[in-house]
Coordinates of C-alpha atoms in Angstrom, one line a residue:
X1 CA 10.0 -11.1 0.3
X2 CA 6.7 -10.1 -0.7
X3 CA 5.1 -10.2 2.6
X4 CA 7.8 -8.4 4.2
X5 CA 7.5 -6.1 2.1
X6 CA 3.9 -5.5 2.1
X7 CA 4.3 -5.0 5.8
X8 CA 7.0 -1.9 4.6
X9 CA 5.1 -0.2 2.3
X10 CA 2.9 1.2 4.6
X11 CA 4.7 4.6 5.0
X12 CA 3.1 7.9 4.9
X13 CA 2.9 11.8 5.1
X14 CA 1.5 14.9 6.4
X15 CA -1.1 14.0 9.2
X16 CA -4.7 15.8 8.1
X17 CA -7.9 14.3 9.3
X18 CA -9.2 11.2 9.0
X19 CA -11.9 8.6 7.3
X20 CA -12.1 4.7 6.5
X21 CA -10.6 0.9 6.3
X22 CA -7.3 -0.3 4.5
X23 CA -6.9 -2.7 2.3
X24 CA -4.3 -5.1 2.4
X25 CA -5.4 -7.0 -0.8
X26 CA -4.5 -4.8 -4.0
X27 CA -8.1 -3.9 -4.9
X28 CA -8.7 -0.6 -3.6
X29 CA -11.2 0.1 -0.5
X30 CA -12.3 -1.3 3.1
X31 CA -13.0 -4.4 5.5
X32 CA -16.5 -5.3 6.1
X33 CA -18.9 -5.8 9.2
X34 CA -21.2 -7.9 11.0
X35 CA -22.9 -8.7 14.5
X36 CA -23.0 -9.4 18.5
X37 CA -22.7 -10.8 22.1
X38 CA -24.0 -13.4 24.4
X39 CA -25.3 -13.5 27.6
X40 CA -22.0 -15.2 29.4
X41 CA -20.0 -12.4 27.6
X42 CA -21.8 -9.3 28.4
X43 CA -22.3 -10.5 32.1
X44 CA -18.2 -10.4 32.1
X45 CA -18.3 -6.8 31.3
X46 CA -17.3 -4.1 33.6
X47 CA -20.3 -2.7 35.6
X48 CA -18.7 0.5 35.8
X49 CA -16.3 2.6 33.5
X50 CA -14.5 6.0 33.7
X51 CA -15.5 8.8 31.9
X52 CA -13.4 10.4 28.9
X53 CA -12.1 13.0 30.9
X54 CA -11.1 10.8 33.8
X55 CA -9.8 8.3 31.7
X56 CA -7.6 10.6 30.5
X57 CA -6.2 11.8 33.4
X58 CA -5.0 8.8 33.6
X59 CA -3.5 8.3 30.5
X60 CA -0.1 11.0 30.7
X61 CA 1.9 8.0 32.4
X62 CA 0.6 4.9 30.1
X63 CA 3.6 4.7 27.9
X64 CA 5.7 1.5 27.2
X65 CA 8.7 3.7 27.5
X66 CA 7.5 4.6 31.6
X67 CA 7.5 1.4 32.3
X68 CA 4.6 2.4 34.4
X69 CA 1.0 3.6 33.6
X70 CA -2.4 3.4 34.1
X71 CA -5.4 2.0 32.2
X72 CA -9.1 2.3 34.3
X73 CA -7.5 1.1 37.4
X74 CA -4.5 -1.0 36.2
X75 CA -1.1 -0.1 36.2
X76 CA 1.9 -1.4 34.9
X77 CA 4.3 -3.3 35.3
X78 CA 1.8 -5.4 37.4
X79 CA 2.4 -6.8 40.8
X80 CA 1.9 -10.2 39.6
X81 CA 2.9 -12.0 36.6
X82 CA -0.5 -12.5 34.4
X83 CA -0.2 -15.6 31.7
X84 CA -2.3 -15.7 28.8
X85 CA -2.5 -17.7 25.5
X86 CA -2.0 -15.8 22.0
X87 CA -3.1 -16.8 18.7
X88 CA -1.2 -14.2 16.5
X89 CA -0.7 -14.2 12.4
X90 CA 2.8 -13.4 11.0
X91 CA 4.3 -11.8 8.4
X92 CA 7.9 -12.5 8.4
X93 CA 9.7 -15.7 9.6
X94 CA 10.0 -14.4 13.1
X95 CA 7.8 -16.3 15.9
X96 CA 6.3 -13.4 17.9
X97 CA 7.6 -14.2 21.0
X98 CA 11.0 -13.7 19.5
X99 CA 10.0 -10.1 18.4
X100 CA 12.5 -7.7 20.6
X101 CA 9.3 -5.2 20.8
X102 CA 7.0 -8.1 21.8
X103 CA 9.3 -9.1 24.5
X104 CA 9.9 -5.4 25.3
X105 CA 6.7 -4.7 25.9
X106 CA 5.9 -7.5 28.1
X107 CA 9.1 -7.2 30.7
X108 CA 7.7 -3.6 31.0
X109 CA 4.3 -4.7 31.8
X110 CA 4.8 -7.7 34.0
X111 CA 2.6 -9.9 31.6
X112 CA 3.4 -13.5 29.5
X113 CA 1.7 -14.9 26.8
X114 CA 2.2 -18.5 25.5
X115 CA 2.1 -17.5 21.8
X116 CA 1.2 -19.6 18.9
X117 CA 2.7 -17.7 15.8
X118 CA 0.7 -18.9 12.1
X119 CA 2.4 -17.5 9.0
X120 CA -0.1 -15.3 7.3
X121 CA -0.7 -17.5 4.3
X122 CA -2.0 -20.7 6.7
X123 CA -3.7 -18.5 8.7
X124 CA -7.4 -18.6 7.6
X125 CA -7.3 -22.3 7.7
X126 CA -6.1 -22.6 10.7
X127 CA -8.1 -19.9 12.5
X128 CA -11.1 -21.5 11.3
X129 CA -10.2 -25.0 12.5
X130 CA -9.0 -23.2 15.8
X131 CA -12.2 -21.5 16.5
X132 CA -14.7 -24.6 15.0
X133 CA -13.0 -26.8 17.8
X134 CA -14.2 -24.3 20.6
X135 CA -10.5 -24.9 22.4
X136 CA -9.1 -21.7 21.5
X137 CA -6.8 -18.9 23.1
X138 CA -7.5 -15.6 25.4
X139 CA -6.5 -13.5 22.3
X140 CA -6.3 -13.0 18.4
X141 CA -3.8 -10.5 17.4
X142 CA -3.7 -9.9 14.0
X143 CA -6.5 -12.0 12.6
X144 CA -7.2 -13.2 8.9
X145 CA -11.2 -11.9 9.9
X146 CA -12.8 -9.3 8.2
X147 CA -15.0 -7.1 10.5
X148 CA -18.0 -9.4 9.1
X149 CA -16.7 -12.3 10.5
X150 CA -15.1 -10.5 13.9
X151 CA -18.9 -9.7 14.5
X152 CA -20.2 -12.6 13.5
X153 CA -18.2 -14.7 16.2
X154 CA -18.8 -12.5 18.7
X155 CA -22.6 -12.7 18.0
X156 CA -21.9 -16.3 18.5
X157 CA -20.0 -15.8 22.2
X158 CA -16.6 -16.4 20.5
X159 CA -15.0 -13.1 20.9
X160 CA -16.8 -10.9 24.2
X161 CA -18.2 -7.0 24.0
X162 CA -15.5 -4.8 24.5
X163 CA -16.5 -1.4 24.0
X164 CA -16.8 -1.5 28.5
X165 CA -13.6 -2.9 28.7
X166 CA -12.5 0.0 26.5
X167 CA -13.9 2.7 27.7
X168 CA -13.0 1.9 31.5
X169 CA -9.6 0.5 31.2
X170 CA -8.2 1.8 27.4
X171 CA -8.2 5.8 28.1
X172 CA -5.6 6.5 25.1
X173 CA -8.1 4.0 22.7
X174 CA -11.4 5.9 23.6
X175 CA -9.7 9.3 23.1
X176 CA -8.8 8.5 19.8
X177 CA -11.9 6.5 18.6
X178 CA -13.8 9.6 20.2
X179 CA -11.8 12.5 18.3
X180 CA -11.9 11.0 15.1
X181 CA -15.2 9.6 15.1
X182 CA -14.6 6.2 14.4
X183 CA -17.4 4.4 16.9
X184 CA -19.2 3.3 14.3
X185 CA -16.6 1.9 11.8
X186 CA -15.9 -0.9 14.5
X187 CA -19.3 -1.6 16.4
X188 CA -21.4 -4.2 15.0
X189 CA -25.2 -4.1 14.5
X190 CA -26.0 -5.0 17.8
X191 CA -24.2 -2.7 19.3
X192 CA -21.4 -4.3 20.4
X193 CA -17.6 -3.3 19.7
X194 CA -15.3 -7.2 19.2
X195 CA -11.9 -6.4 18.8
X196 CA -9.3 -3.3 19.1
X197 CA -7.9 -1.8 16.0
X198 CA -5.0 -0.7 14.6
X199 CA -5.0 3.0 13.9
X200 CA -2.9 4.9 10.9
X201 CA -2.8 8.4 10.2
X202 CA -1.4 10.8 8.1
X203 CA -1.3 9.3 4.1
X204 CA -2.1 6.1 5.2
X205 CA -5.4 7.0 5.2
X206 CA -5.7 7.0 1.5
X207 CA -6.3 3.4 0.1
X208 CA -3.0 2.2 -0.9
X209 CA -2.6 0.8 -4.2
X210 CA -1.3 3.3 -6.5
X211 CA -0.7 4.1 -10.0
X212 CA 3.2 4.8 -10.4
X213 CA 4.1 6.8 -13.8
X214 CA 7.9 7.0 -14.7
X215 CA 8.2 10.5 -14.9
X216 CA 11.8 10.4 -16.0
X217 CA 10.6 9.2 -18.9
X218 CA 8.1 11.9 -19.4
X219 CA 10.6 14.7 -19.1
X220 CA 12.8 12.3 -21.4
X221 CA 10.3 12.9 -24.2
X222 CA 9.0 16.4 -23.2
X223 CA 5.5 15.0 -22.3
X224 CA 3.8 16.4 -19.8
X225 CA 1.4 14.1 -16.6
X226 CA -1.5 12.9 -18.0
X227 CA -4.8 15.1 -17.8
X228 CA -7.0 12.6 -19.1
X229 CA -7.5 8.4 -19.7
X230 CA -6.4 9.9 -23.4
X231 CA -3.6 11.4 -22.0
X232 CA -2.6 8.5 -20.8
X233 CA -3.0 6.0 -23.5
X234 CA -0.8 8.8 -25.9
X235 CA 1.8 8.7 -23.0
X236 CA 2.3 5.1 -22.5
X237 CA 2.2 4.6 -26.7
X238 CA 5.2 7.7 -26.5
X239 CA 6.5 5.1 -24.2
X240 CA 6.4 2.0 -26.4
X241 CA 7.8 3.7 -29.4
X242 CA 10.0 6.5 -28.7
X243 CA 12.9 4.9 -26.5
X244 CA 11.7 6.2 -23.8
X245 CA 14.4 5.3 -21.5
X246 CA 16.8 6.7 -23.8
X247 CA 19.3 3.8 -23.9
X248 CA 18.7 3.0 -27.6
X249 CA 16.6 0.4 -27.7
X250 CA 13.3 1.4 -28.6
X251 CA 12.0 -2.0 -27.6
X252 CA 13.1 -2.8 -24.3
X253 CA 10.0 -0.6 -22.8
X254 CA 7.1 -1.9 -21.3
X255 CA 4.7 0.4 -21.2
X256 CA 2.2 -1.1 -18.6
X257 CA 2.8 -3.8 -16.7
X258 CA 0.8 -5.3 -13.3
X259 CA 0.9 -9.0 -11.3
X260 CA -2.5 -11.0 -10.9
X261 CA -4.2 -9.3 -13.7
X262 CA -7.6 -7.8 -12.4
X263 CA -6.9 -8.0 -8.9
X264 CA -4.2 -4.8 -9.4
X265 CA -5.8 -3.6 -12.4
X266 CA -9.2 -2.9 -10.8
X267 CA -7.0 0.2 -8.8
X268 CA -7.2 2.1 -12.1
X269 CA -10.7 2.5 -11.7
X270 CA -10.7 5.8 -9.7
X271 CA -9.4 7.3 -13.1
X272 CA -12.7 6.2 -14.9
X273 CA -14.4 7.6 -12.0
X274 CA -15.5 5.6 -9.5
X275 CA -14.3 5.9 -5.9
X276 CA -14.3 2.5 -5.4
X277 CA -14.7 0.2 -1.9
X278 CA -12.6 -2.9 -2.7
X279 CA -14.4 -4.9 -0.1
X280 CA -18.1 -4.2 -1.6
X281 CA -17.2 -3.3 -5.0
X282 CA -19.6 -0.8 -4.7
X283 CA -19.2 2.9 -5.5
X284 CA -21.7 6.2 -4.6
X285 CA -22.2 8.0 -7.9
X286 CA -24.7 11.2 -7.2
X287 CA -25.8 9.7 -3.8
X288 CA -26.4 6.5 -5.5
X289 CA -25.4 3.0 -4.6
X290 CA -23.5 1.7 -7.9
X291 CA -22.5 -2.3 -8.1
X292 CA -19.0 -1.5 -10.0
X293 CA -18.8 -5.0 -12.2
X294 CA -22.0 -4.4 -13.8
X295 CA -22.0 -0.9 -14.3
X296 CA -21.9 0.7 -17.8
X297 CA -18.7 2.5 -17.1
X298 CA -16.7 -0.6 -16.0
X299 CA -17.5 -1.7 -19.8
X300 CA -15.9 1.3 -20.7
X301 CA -12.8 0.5 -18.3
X302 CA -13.0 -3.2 -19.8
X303 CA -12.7 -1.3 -23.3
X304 CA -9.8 1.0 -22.3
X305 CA -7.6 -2.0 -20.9
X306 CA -8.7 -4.3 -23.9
X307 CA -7.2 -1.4 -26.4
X308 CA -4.0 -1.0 -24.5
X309 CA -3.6 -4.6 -24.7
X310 CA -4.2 -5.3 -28.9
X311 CA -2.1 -2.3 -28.8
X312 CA 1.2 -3.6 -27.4
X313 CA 0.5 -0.9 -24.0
X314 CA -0.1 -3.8 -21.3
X315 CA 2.4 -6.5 -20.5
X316 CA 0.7 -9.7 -21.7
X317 CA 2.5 -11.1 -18.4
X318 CA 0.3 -9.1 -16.3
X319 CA -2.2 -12.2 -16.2
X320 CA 0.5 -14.3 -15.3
X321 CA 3.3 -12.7 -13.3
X322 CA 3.4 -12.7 -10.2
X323 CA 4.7 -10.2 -7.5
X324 CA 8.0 -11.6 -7.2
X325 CA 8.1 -11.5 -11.2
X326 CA 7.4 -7.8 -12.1
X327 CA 9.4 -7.1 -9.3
X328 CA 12.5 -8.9 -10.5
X329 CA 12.2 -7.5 -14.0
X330 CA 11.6 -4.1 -12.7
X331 CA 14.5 -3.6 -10.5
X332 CA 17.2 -4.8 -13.5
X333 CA 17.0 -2.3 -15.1
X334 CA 15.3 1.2 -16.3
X335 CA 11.6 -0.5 -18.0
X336 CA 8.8 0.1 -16.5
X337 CA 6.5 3.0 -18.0
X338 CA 3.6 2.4 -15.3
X339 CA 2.4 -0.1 -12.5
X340 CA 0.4 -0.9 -9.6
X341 CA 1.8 -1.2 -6.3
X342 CA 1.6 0.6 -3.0
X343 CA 5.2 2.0 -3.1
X344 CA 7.4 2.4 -7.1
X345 CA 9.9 0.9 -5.0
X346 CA 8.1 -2.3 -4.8
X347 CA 8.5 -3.0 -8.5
X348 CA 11.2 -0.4 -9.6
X349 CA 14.0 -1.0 -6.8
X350 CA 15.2 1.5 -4.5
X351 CA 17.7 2.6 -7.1
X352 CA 15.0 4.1 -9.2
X353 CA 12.1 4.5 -7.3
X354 CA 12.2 8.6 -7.5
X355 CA 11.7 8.5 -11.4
X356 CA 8.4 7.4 -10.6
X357 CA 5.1 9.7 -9.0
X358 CA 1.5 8.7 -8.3
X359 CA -0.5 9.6 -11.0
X360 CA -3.3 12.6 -9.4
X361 CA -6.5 12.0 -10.3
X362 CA -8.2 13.7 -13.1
X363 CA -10.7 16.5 -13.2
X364 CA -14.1 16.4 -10.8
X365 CA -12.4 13.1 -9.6
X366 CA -11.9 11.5 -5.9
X367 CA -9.4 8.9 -4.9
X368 CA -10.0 6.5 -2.0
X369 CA -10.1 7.3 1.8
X370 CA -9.7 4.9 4.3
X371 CA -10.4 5.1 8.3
X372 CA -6.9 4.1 8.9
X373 CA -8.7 1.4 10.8
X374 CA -6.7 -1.9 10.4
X375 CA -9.9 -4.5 11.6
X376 CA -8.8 -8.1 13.0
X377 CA -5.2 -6.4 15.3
X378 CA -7.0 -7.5 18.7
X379 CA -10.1 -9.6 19.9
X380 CA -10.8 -10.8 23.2
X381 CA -12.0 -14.7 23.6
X382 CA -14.8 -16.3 25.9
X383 CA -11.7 -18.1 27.4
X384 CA -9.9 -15.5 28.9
X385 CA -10.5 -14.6 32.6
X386 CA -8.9 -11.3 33.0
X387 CA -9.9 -9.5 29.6
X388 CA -9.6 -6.1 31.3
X389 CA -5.5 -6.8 31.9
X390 CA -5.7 -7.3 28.2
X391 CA -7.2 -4.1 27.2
X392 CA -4.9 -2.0 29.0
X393 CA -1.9 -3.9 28.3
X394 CA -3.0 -3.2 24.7
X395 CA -4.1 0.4 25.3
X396 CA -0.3 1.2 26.1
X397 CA 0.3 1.3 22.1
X398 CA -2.2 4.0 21.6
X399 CA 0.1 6.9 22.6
X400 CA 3.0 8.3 21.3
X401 CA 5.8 7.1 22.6
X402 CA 3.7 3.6 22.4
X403 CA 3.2 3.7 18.7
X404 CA 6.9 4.8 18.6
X405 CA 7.8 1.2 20.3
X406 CA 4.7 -0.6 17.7
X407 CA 7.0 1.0 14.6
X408 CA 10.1 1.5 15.1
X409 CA 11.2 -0.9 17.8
X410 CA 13.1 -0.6 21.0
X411 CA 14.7 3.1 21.2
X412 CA 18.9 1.8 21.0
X413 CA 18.2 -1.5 19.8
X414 CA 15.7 -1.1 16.6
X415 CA 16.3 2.4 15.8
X416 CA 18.1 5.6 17.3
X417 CA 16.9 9.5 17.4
X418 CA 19.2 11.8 16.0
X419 CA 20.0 15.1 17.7
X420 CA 17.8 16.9 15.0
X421 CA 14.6 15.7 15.5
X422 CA 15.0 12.6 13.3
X423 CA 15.6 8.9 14.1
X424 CA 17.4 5.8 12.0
X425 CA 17.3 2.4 11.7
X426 CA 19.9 0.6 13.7
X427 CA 21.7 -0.7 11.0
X428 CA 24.3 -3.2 12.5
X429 CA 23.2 -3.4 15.9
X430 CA 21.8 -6.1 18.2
X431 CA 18.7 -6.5 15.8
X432 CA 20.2 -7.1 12.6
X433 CA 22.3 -5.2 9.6
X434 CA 19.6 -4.5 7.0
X435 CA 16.2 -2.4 7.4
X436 CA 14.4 -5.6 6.5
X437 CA 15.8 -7.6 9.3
X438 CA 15.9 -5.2 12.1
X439 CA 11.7 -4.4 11.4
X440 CA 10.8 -7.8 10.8
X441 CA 12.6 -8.8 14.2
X442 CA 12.4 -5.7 16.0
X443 CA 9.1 -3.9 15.2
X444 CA 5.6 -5.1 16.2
X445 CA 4.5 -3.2 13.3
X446 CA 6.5 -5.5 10.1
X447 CA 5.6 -8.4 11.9
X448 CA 1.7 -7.8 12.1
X449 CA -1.3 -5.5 12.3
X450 CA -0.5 -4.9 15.8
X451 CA -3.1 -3.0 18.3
X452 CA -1.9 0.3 18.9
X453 CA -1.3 4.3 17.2
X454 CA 1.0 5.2 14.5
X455 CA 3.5 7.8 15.9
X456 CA 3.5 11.4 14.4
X457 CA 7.8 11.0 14.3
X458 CA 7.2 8.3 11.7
X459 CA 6.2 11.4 9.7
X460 CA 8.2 14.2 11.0
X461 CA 11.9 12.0 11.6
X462 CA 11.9 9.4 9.1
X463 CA 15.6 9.9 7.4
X464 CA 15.3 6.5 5.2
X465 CA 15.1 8.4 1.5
X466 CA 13.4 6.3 0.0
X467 CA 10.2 6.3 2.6
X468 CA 10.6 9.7 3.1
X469 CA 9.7 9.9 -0.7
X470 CA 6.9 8.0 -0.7
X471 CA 4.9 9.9 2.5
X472 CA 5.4 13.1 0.3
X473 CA 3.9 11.0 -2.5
X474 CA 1.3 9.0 -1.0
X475 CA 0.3 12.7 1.3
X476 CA -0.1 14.3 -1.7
X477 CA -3.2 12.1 -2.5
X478 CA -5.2 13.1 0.8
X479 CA -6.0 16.3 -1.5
X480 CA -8.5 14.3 -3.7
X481 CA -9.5 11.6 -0.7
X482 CA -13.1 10.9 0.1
X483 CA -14.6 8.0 1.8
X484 CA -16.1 5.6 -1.0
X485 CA -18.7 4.3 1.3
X486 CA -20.1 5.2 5.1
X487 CA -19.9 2.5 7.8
X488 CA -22.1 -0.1 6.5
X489 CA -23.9 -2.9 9.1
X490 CA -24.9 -6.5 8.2
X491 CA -27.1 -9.1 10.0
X492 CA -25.7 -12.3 10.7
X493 CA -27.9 -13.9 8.1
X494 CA -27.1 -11.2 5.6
X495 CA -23.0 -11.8 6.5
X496 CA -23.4 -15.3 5.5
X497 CA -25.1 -14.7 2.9
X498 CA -22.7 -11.7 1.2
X499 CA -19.9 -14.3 1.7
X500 CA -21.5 -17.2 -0.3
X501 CA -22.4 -14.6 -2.8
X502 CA -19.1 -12.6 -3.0
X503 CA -16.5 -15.2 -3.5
X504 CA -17.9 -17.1 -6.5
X505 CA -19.2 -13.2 -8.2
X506 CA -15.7 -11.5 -7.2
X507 CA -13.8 -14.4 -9.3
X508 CA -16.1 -14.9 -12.3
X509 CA -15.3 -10.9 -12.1
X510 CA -12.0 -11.6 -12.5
X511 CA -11.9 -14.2 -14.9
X512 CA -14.4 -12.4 -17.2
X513 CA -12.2 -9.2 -17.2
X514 CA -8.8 -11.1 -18.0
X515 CA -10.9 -13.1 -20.6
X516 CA -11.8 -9.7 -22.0
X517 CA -8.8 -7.8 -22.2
X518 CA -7.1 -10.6 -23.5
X519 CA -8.9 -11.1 -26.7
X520 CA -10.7 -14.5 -25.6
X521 CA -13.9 -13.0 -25.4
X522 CA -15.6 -10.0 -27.2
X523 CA -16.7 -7.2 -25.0
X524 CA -19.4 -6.3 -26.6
X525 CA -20.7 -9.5 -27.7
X526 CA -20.4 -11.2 -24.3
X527 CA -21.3 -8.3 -22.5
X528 CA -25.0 -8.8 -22.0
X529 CA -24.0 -12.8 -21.1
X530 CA -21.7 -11.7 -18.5
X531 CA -24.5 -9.6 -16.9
X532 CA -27.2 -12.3 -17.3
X533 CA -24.5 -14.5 -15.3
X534 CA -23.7 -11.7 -12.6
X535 CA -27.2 -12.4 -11.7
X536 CA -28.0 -15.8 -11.6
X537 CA -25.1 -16.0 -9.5
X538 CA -27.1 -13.7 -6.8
X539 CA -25.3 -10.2 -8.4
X540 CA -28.8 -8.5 -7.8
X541 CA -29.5 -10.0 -3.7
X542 CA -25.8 -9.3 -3.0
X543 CA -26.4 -5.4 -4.2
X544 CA -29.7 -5.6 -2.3
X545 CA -27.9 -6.2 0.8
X546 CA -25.3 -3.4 0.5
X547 CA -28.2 -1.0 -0.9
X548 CA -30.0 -1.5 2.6
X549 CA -26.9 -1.1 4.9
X550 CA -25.9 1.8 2.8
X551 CA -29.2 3.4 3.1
X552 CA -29.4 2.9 7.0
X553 CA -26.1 4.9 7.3
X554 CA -26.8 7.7 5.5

């Protein structure tokens, strides 16, 4: 349920313009970056591409829904069936190639794939073991690769240059990555561009993760939102003491509660006034580089979420729940004061999921901004012998009525448009009888991080209430939204070295924070320890690294 669900959540509002990467991981901020191409590979390039405007010419007729279309000079449905071999990660229980959009897409174009479908939560393991063997497929679709490692195999001849391929044969692609200025967010420091992205719009360019405050139970008491961090702490002790919910039991509240413990608690920190990048940890205070975990302030946010914990505020299962968990107990019944999640649905249940609103952020602060770049949706292999049909097979998804087909599914079958304007979910027809069904089996979108555009009508004709509600509430937060960090470059060498440093720093992080809050450790007596640790576990050469890259993009 969770990872269908995750897939859901990411509905949005009003389309305003755009900035940087999203996280799927409950820490707020980006996907990181890395290097180039080989000799072989670059010779495979195109030698000549189309220019913009001739691209674009092109482009009016590339629509799934036309059947026909052109990309550089291909056009669809081909006169030959092309074959090709598909490593693709999955969210759902639905194999790929059963997906009715998958197959859609294909009949229309005239191409096959022989599909190997890895549930998300194998697929690291397997991708690794896939690509160390040096057998692997044409193309990755949906990857567990961060934009470090994306670069890093294509540096290695793995996955081939494709900014040629794009330019000449993805018209609708370089249109987009041109308008909104987002070149440099997916080339690599030699240049090079490795995979095709998945673009959002609208409020999903804001990070995410959000901080959900039951607002029923504000007007219950006649508090108002919270101004302030104080504001906040004298709301959620209203909550633990005055019956909030009203139903008579003054002790069936709970006040705060999160899954995984830091790794949903770190979204608070935009309230204590750092913006954040999840991937880095790093935050720009005054045009300075700032390492988040040994900051001064995060002592301070240690503090704050070490009080509401002696104090009854936080749910001592928040170290120990898990999603499935908070959800459960949030859904039975009216409890939850304030969470983490990236829809109050998530944890609350659609029944009550309008009691809830994202907190806004407080005075002279910013909230995280993503590119709406999702990094790992498409990369070309050294294996494949006609990347170029590739490319504009994928390049098909980057227009309206593509994105249309990458969302909502197969116009009939998935979902239906209403005479107003608006479109449905299909409930009860050939996909399936519940929203979760007919998107997991008929979307591209639930299943994966497909290539491709999100569609204005997700915005403009959604008629589900409960996402409707949560584009108004997730739009609202463009208002404060600012990048956290530019596009930041790493060598190879300094890729391999970031990710030997960053997984052992990014759980002691953890650990010390939940040891913290929890009462096992004194903050201010372990403090100094903890930052002696952070850096003779390489804290100090990991910010050195993101200190360079950041100073080469400003």
């Amino acid at each position: 349920m969770k990872k269908k669900m995750l897939a859901v959540l990411l509905a949005s509002a009003m389309l305003a313009s755009l900035a940087t990467g999203c996280g799927s991981s409950p820490e707020a901020g980006n996907a990181g970056s890395e290097s180039a191409g080989s000799d072989d590979s670059e010779s495979a390039a195109p030698e000549e591409s189309v220019s913009s405007e001739d691209a674009g010419a092109e482009a009016a007729d590339a629509s799934p829904e036309s059947g026909a279309g052109a990309g550089g000079q291909i056009t669809f449905p081909l006169a030959e069936t092309e074959n090709f071999s598909m490593l693709c990660v999955i969210n759902g229980d639905t194999p790929m190639e059963e997906v009715d959009a998958f197959q859609y897409l294909n009949e229309q174009s005239n191409v096959t794939f022989e599909v190997n479908s890895v549930p998300s939560g194998d697929a690291a393991e397997k991708e690794s073991l896939i690509i160390s063997s040096g057998t692997y497929p044409d193309v990755f679709i949906f990857s567990s690769l961060g934009k470090d490692n994306i670069d890093r195999y294509g540096s290695e001849g793995v996955f081939i240059p494709l900014e040629d391929y794009i330019r000449t044969y993805a018209p609708n692609l370089t249109a987009l990555l041109d308008e909104r200025e987002l070149w440099p967010f997916i080339t690599a420091p030699d240049g090079h561009v490795y995979e095709m992205p998945a673009l959002n719009s609208g409020a999903e360019l804001e990070a995410g993760f959000h901080i959900w405050l039951n607002f029923q139970w504000l007007e219950n008491l006649n508090l108002e939102a919270p101004k302030s961090l104080e504001d906040l702490h004298d709301i959620l002790t209203a909550f633990k003491e005055q019956d909030a919910n009203g139903n008579g039991d003054a002790n069936d509240e709970i006040p705060l509660s999160v899954p995984d413990g830091m790794g949903y608690l770190l979204n608070y920190l935009p309230y204590f006034g750092y913006n954040m990048d999840g991937s880095t940890r790093c935050a720009a205070k005054d045009g300075n580089l700032v390492y988040v975990p040994t900051d001064d302030g995060y002592k301070e946010f240690l503090r704050y979420f070490t009080q509401l914990y002696q104090e009854g505020l936080l749910d001592p299962a928040s170290f120990t729940q898990n999603y499935d968990q908070i959800a459960a107990k949030g859904s039975a019944g009216d409890v939850l004061g304030c969470f983490c999640a990236l829809a109050s649905f998530q944890f609350a249940g659609r029944e009550q999921d309008e009691k809830y609103q994202i907190i806004d952020p407080f005075e002279g602060q910013d909230y995280p901004l993503s590119t709406g770049i999702m990094h790992g949706s498409m990369m070309i292999t050294d294996a494949c012998e006609k990347p170029e049909i590739l490319v504009a097979w994928a390049d098909r998804l980057y227009t309206e009525e593509g994105g249309e087909l990458y969302w909502l599914g197969v116009e009939g079958r998935a979902h239906v448009k209403n005479e107003d304007g608006t479109w449905s979910w299909n409930i009860g027809g050939p996909i399936g009888d519940d929203i979760e069904t007919i998107r997991e089996k008929g979307t591209l979108k639930d299943q994966t991080a497909f290539p491709g555009l999100q569609p204005d009508l997700w915005f403009t004709g959604i008629t589900d209430p409960d996402e409707s509600y949560l584009i108004g509430q997730r739009g609202k937060m463009l208002e404060w939204g600012k990048l956290p960090l530019p596009a930041m470059s790493y060598t190879a060498e300094e890729t391999e070295t970031i990710a030997s440093l960053k997984a052992d720093l990014d759980s002691y992080v953890n650990q010390y924070g939940a040891q913290v809050i929890t009462g096992e450790l004194d903050l201010d007596a372990s403090w100094d320890d903890y930052k002696s640790t952070m850096e003779t576990m390489g804290a100090a050469e990991l910010y050195d690294i993101y200190l360079k890259a950041f100073q080469e993009a400003q």
